[in-house]
């Protein structure tokens, strides 16, 4: 390595494997929650909004004469922007996603897959991420002892505004086939990052099949004790820039400490290679 190259890479031990990670070159995968431009939400949610906090008889806006700006915001994490959810999405018991999100960097693979019109599916024209597509795109092991704990799936074609929703949107985004969700579980993936609005069809009659497979829950189960993978997370509606090639990375899941089964998040990928 050249001297400048060496200065950028941190040497880490992951699963007993010496790796180099470029911690100065993290790539943000989050779509922001926006208020200046009305951002309509999925599942019929209204647009996210922000308004000045009302204090006594004055708006908390500098331009209105206040000493500082303070806002009251309203949005639904599941419906607006990139978000990370936990098993509490499916259970009667409340579970705070931020308590599940790991603090450490996670060995991760990035794969690009073209969703396909596999049949049978709930409706003609649906596009699914299938097990076959995952297997075809999955990268070779970086090292024998290094296991991926996270997976980032980039669906093709990769267009930043492909899943932007409006009040008149009618198209159905791609989603995970059951066999793809099962394959991820088999491979030991505990933290999944998707660039689609949901792991499941936006309207599936409440089955949430892929979610249940990933969290290890039987069909129709609603109790936390029934979840075999309660320490896992699913991040949805991310965006993976074209500048990132498929392969191995370190993933940092960054979230605020806000209670709820889902919360806004900022997944970041760091380049990774063997030392």
Tab-separated table of C-alpha atoms in Angstrom:
chain	number	residue	atom	x	y	z
A	1	UNK	CA	0.000	0.000	0.000
A	2	UNK	CA	1.090	3.522	-0.662
A	3	UNK	CA	1.593	5.763	2.344
A	4	UNK	CA	-1.553	7.828	1.661
A	5	UNK	CA	-3.593	4.660	1.209
A	6	UNK	CA	-2.342	3.233	4.504
A	7	UNK	CA	-3.361	6.423	6.319
A	8	UNK	CA	-7.002	5.939	5.300
A	9	UNK	CA	-7.479	2.340	6.400
A	10	UNK	CA	-8.049	1.128	9.964
A	11	UNK	CA	-6.894	-2.393	10.855
A	12	UNK	CA	-9.585	-4.382	12.676
A	13	UNK	CA	-10.068	-7.930	13.905
A	14	UNK	CA	-13.503	-9.259	12.908
A	15	UNK	CA	-14.393	-12.853	13.780
A	16	UNK	CA	-10.684	-13.540	14.173
A	17	UNK	CA	-9.928	-12.219	10.677
A	18	UNK	CA	-7.637	-9.217	10.168
A	19	UNK	CA	-9.332	-6.702	7.875
A	20	UNK	CA	-8.827	-3.141	6.734
A	21	UNK	CA	-11.775	-0.727	6.819
A	22	UNK	CA	-11.808	2.750	5.331
A	23	UNK	CA	-13.651	4.521	8.151
A	24	UNK	CA	-13.146	7.886	6.441
A	25	UNK	CA	-15.089	6.804	3.362
A	26	UNK	CA	-18.507	5.871	4.734
A	27	UNK	CA	-21.377	6.094	2.261
A	28	UNK	CA	-24.754	7.203	3.590
A	29	UNK	CA	-27.656	5.017	2.415
A	30	UNK	CA	-30.478	7.039	3.965
A	31	UNK	CA	-33.292	8.846	2.223
A	32	UNK	CA	-34.096	11.902	4.365
A	33	UNK	CA	-37.494	12.832	5.721
A	34	UNK	CA	-38.192	16.114	3.979
A	35	UNK	CA	-40.564	18.894	4.991
A	36	UNK	CA	-39.862	21.756	2.586
A	37	UNK	CA	-41.067	19.571	-0.272
A	38	UNK	CA	-44.226	17.696	0.832
A	39	UNK	CA	-43.304	14.039	1.219
A	40	UNK	CA	-46.280	11.744	0.891
A	41	UNK	CA	-46.097	8.448	2.711
A	42	UNK	CA	-46.716	4.819	1.902
A	43	UNK	CA	-49.745	2.885	3.149
A	44	UNK	CA	-51.939	5.944	2.578
A	45	UNK	CA	-50.092	8.122	5.105
A	46	UNK	CA	-50.386	11.888	4.553
A	47	UNK	CA	-47.355	14.016	3.795
A	48	UNK	CA	-44.743	14.531	6.497
A	49	UNK	CA	-44.961	18.021	7.924
A	50	UNK	CA	-43.074	20.457	10.136
A	51	UNK	CA	-44.491	23.560	11.745
A	52	UNK	CA	-43.094	26.120	14.186
A	53	UNK	CA	-43.527	25.282	17.845
A	54	UNK	CA	-46.084	27.636	19.350
A	55	UNK	CA	-44.842	29.245	22.545
A	56	UNK	CA	-47.316	31.494	24.359
A	57	UNK	CA	-48.443	33.937	21.677
A	58	UNK	CA	-45.443	33.585	19.365
A	59	UNK	CA	-44.178	31.100	16.813
A	60	UNK	CA	-40.680	29.800	17.555
A	61	UNK	CA	-39.203	31.195	14.360
A	62	UNK	CA	-36.386	33.696	14.117
A	63	UNK	CA	-38.082	35.370	11.185
A	64	UNK	CA	-41.163	35.851	13.370
A	65	UNK	CA	-39.098	37.575	16.050
A	66	UNK	CA	-38.223	34.584	18.248
A	67	UNK	CA	-34.687	34.168	19.575
A	68	UNK	CA	-34.330	30.742	17.922
A	69	UNK	CA	-36.098	28.226	15.713
A	70	UNK	CA	-37.974	25.256	17.189
A	71	UNK	CA	-40.219	22.915	15.260
A	72	UNK	CA	-42.977	20.405	15.847
A	73	UNK	CA	-42.663	17.606	13.308
A	74	UNK	CA	-45.119	14.911	12.286
A	75	UNK	CA	-44.214	11.866	10.215
A	76	UNK	CA	-44.557	8.089	10.265
A	77	UNK	CA	-41.217	6.218	10.295
A	78	UNK	CA	-42.704	3.295	8.333
A	79	UNK	CA	-44.116	5.607	5.677
A	80	UNK	CA	-41.557	8.395	5.280
A	81	UNK	CA	-37.847	8.026	4.543
A	82	UNK	CA	-35.333	5.359	5.499
A	83	UNK	CA	-36.284	3.543	8.696
A	84	UNK	CA	-35.191	0.579	10.791
A	85	UNK	CA	-37.778	-1.679	12.393
A	86	UNK	CA	-37.703	-4.538	14.856
A	87	UNK	CA	-39.860	-7.510	15.831
A	88	UNK	CA	-42.119	-5.079	17.697
A	89	UNK	CA	-43.592	-4.301	14.281
A	90	UNK	CA	-45.502	-7.590	14.631
A	91	UNK	CA	-46.061	-8.062	18.365
A	92	UNK	CA	-48.629	-6.956	20.895
A	93	UNK	CA	-45.800	-6.161	23.315
A	94	UNK	CA	-43.987	-2.881	22.635
A	95	UNK	CA	-40.364	-3.272	21.569
A	96	UNK	CA	-38.103	-0.267	20.981
A	97	UNK	CA	-36.087	-0.694	17.800
A	98	UNK	CA	-33.205	1.474	19.011
A	99	UNK	CA	-32.554	-1.023	21.803
A	100	UNK	CA	-32.166	-3.819	19.220
A	101	UNK	CA	-29.924	-1.979	16.751
A	102	UNK	CA	-26.306	-3.131	17.316
A	103	UNK	CA	-23.722	-0.587	18.413
A	104	UNK	CA	-20.856	-2.294	16.614
A	105	UNK	CA	-19.835	-2.377	12.981
A	106	UNK	CA	-21.328	-5.363	11.154
A	107	UNK	CA	-19.681	-7.447	8.414
A	108	UNK	CA	-22.067	-6.975	5.498
A	109	UNK	CA	-22.530	-7.935	1.880
A	110	UNK	CA	-24.001	-5.686	-0.783
A	111	UNK	CA	-25.817	-7.441	-3.620
A	112	UNK	CA	-27.632	-6.009	-6.637
A	113	UNK	CA	-30.593	-7.985	-7.927
A	114	UNK	CA	-33.164	-7.480	-10.686
A	115	UNK	CA	-36.663	-8.219	-9.306
A	116	UNK	CA	-38.572	-10.623	-11.546
A	117	UNK	CA	-42.241	-11.377	-12.247
A	118	UNK	CA	-42.158	-14.763	-10.535
A	119	UNK	CA	-45.381	-16.699	-10.306
A	120	UNK	CA	-47.441	-17.445	-8.394
A	121	UNK	CA	-47.653	-14.006	-6.826
A	122	UNK	CA	-50.569	-12.080	-5.334
A	123	UNK	CA	-51.160	-10.039	-8.480
A	124	UNK	CA	-50.083	-10.034	-12.100
A	125	UNK	CA	-47.174	-7.683	-12.688
A	126	UNK	CA	-45.717	-7.961	-9.197
A	127	UNK	CA	-41.908	-7.988	-9.102
A	128	UNK	CA	-40.143	-10.097	-6.481
A	129	UNK	CA	-36.608	-10.436	-5.164
A	130	UNK	CA	-36.137	-14.199	-5.345
A	131	UNK	CA	-33.765	-16.713	-3.788
A	132	UNK	CA	-32.345	-17.486	-7.245
A	133	UNK	CA	-31.513	-13.802	-7.769
A	134	UNK	CA	-29.821	-13.600	-4.373
A	135	UNK	CA	-27.750	-16.711	-5.008
A	136	UNK	CA	-26.638	-15.411	-8.401
A	137	UNK	CA	-25.513	-12.068	-6.910
A	138	UNK	CA	-24.037	-13.259	-3.587
A	139	UNK	CA	-20.300	-12.479	-3.404
A	140	UNK	CA	-17.628	-15.061	-2.715
A	141	UNK	CA	-16.475	-15.309	0.919
A	142	UNK	CA	-13.929	-12.686	1.905
A	143	UNK	CA	-12.326	-15.146	4.338
A	144	UNK	CA	-13.263	-18.598	5.567
A	145	UNK	CA	-13.975	-17.506	9.133
A	146	UNK	CA	-15.696	-14.228	8.280
A	147	UNK	CA	-19.490	-14.413	8.222
A	148	UNK	CA	-21.845	-11.705	7.036
A	149	UNK	CA	-24.212	-10.529	9.772
A	150	UNK	CA	-25.903	-7.979	7.540
A	151	UNK	CA	-27.029	-7.800	3.927
A	152	UNK	CA	-27.831	-4.773	1.784
A	153	UNK	CA	-30.004	-5.482	-1.249
A	154	UNK	CA	-29.986	-3.008	-4.131
A	155	UNK	CA	-32.807	-3.628	-6.604
A	156	UNK	CA	-32.336	-2.833	-10.280
A	157	UNK	CA	-32.744	-0.543	-12.104
A	158	UNK	CA	-31.198	1.727	-9.487
A	159	UNK	CA	-32.950	5.097	-9.763
A	160	UNK	CA	-33.046	7.558	-6.816
A	161	UNK	CA	-36.651	8.658	-7.415
A	162	UNK	CA	-38.043	5.242	-8.341
A	163	UNK	CA	-39.982	4.791	-5.091
A	164	UNK	CA	-40.970	8.402	-4.428
A	165	UNK	CA	-44.684	8.373	-3.662
A	166	UNK	CA	-47.307	11.025	-4.376
A	167	UNK	CA	-50.978	11.375	-3.516
A	168	UNK	CA	-51.810	9.651	-6.815
A	169	UNK	CA	-49.224	6.818	-6.803
A	170	UNK	CA	-50.639	3.433	-7.811
A	171	UNK	CA	-47.627	1.274	-8.738
A	172	UNK	CA	-46.631	-1.689	-6.543
A	173	UNK	CA	-42.923	-1.646	-5.537
A	174	UNK	CA	-40.917	-4.905	-5.578
A	175	UNK	CA	-40.729	-7.014	-2.422
A	176	UNK	CA	-39.070	-10.159	-1.054
A	177	UNK	CA	-40.230	-13.602	-2.088
A	178	UNK	CA	-40.653	-16.043	0.792
A	179	UNK	CA	-37.766	-18.180	-0.447
A	180	UNK	CA	-35.471	-15.130	-0.501
A	181	UNK	CA	-36.335	-14.300	3.113
A	182	UNK	CA	-35.677	-17.918	4.095
A	183	UNK	CA	-32.306	-17.877	2.323
A	184	UNK	CA	-31.242	-14.793	4.272
A	185	UNK	CA	-32.166	-16.521	7.530
A	186	UNK	CA	-30.261	-19.650	6.489
A	187	UNK	CA	-27.174	-17.519	5.809
A	188	UNK	CA	-27.334	-16.020	9.301
A	189	UNK	CA	-28.249	-12.499	8.207
A	190	UNK	CA	-29.533	-10.681	11.285
A	191	UNK	CA	-29.737	-7.131	9.908
A	192	UNK	CA	-31.260	-6.549	6.499
A	193	UNK	CA	-31.163	-3.281	4.538
A	194	UNK	CA	-33.534	-2.902	1.580
A	195	UNK	CA	-34.019	-0.084	-0.911
A	196	UNK	CA	-37.716	-0.896	-1.312
A	197	UNK	CA	-40.527	0.532	0.876
A	198	UNK	CA	-41.255	-2.822	2.521
A	199	UNK	CA	-39.926	-6.366	2.682
A	200	UNK	CA	-43.488	-7.442	1.871
A	201	UNK	CA	-46.112	-6.414	-0.604
A	202	UNK	CA	-47.624	-3.073	0.442
A	203	UNK	CA	-51.034	-4.743	0.432
A	204	UNK	CA	-50.874	-8.419	1.348
A	205	UNK	CA	-53.892	-8.893	3.586
A	206	UNK	CA	-51.829	-8.528	6.742
A	207	UNK	CA	-49.706	-11.650	6.177
A	208	UNK	CA	-46.282	-9.910	6.201
A	209	UNK	CA	-44.783	-13.217	5.140
A	210	UNK	CA	-41.191	-12.059	4.605
A	211	UNK	CA	-41.185	-10.104	7.874
A	212	UNK	CA	-42.413	-13.165	9.782
A	213	UNK	CA	-39.845	-15.454	8.189
A	214	UNK	CA	-37.029	-13.019	8.947
A	215	UNK	CA	-38.080	-12.485	12.575
A	216	UNK	CA	-38.754	-16.201	13.031
A	217	UNK	CA	-42.468	-15.847	13.722
A	218	UNK	CA	-45.240	-18.259	12.704
A	219	UNK	CA	-48.092	-17.053	10.526
A	220	UNK	CA	-50.549	-14.863	12.471
A	221	UNK	CA	-48.361	-14.938	15.628
A	222	UNK	CA	-48.444	-11.749	17.696
A	223	UNK	CA	-46.539	-12.643	20.882
A	224	UNK	CA	-42.911	-11.675	21.401
A	225	UNK	CA	-42.164	-15.077	22.930
A	226	UNK	CA	-43.043	-16.667	19.583
A	227	UNK	CA	-40.246	-14.805	17.773
A	228	UNK	CA	-37.109	-16.904	17.313
A	229	UNK	CA	-35.079	-13.992	15.882
A	230	UNK	CA	-36.128	-11.117	18.131
A	231	UNK	CA	-32.632	-9.578	17.953
A	232	UNK	CA	-32.872	-8.861	14.227
A	233	UNK	CA	-33.742	-5.687	12.317
A	234	UNK	CA	-35.051	-4.747	8.880
A	235	UNK	CA	-34.192	-1.381	7.344
A	236	UNK	CA	-36.387	-0.261	4.456
A	237	UNK	CA	-36.436	2.496	1.840
A	238	UNK	CA	-32.664	3.003	1.774
A	239	UNK	CA	-30.818	4.092	-1.369
A	240	UNK	CA	-27.502	2.551	-2.448
A	241	UNK	CA	-25.502	4.823	-4.803
A	242	UNK	CA	-24.133	3.342	-8.004
A	243	UNK	CA	-20.591	4.202	-6.874
A	244	UNK	CA	-20.657	1.257	-4.467
A	245	UNK	CA	-19.808	-2.062	-6.164
A	246	UNK	CA	-21.280	-5.306	-4.893
A	247	UNK	CA	-19.135	-7.034	-2.319
A	248	UNK	CA	-18.081	-6.891	1.324
A	249	UNK	CA	-18.385	-3.892	3.649
A	250	UNK	CA	-18.810	-2.897	7.261
A	251	UNK	CA	-22.285	-1.599	8.083
A	252	UNK	CA	-23.099	0.946	10.765
A	253	UNK	CA	-26.805	1.279	11.622
A	254	UNK	CA	-27.259	4.741	13.076
A	255	UNK	CA	-30.526	5.582	14.834
A	256	UNK	CA	-31.830	8.105	17.368
A	257	UNK	CA	-33.017	6.936	20.793
A	258	UNK	CA	-36.735	7.224	20.130
A	259	UNK	CA	-39.086	4.527	21.369
A	260	UNK	CA	-41.191	2.676	18.825
A	261	UNK	CA	-41.134	-0.437	16.665
A	262	UNK	CA	-39.509	1.619	13.892
A	263	UNK	CA	-37.529	4.818	13.736
A	264	UNK	CA	-35.693	6.940	11.169
A	265	UNK	CA	-32.237	5.583	10.481
A	266	UNK	CA	-29.001	6.237	8.648
A	267	UNK	CA	-27.238	3.085	7.475
A	268	UNK	CA	-23.630	3.723	6.458
A	269	UNK	CA	-21.367	1.362	4.494
A	270	UNK	CA	-17.571	1.383	4.858
A	271	UNK	CA	-15.222	-0.252	2.321
A	272	UNK	CA	-13.666	-3.454	3.624
A	273	UNK	CA	-10.809	-5.692	2.506
A	274	UNK	CA	-8.463	-8.276	3.965
A	275	UNK	CA	-5.393	-6.954	5.743
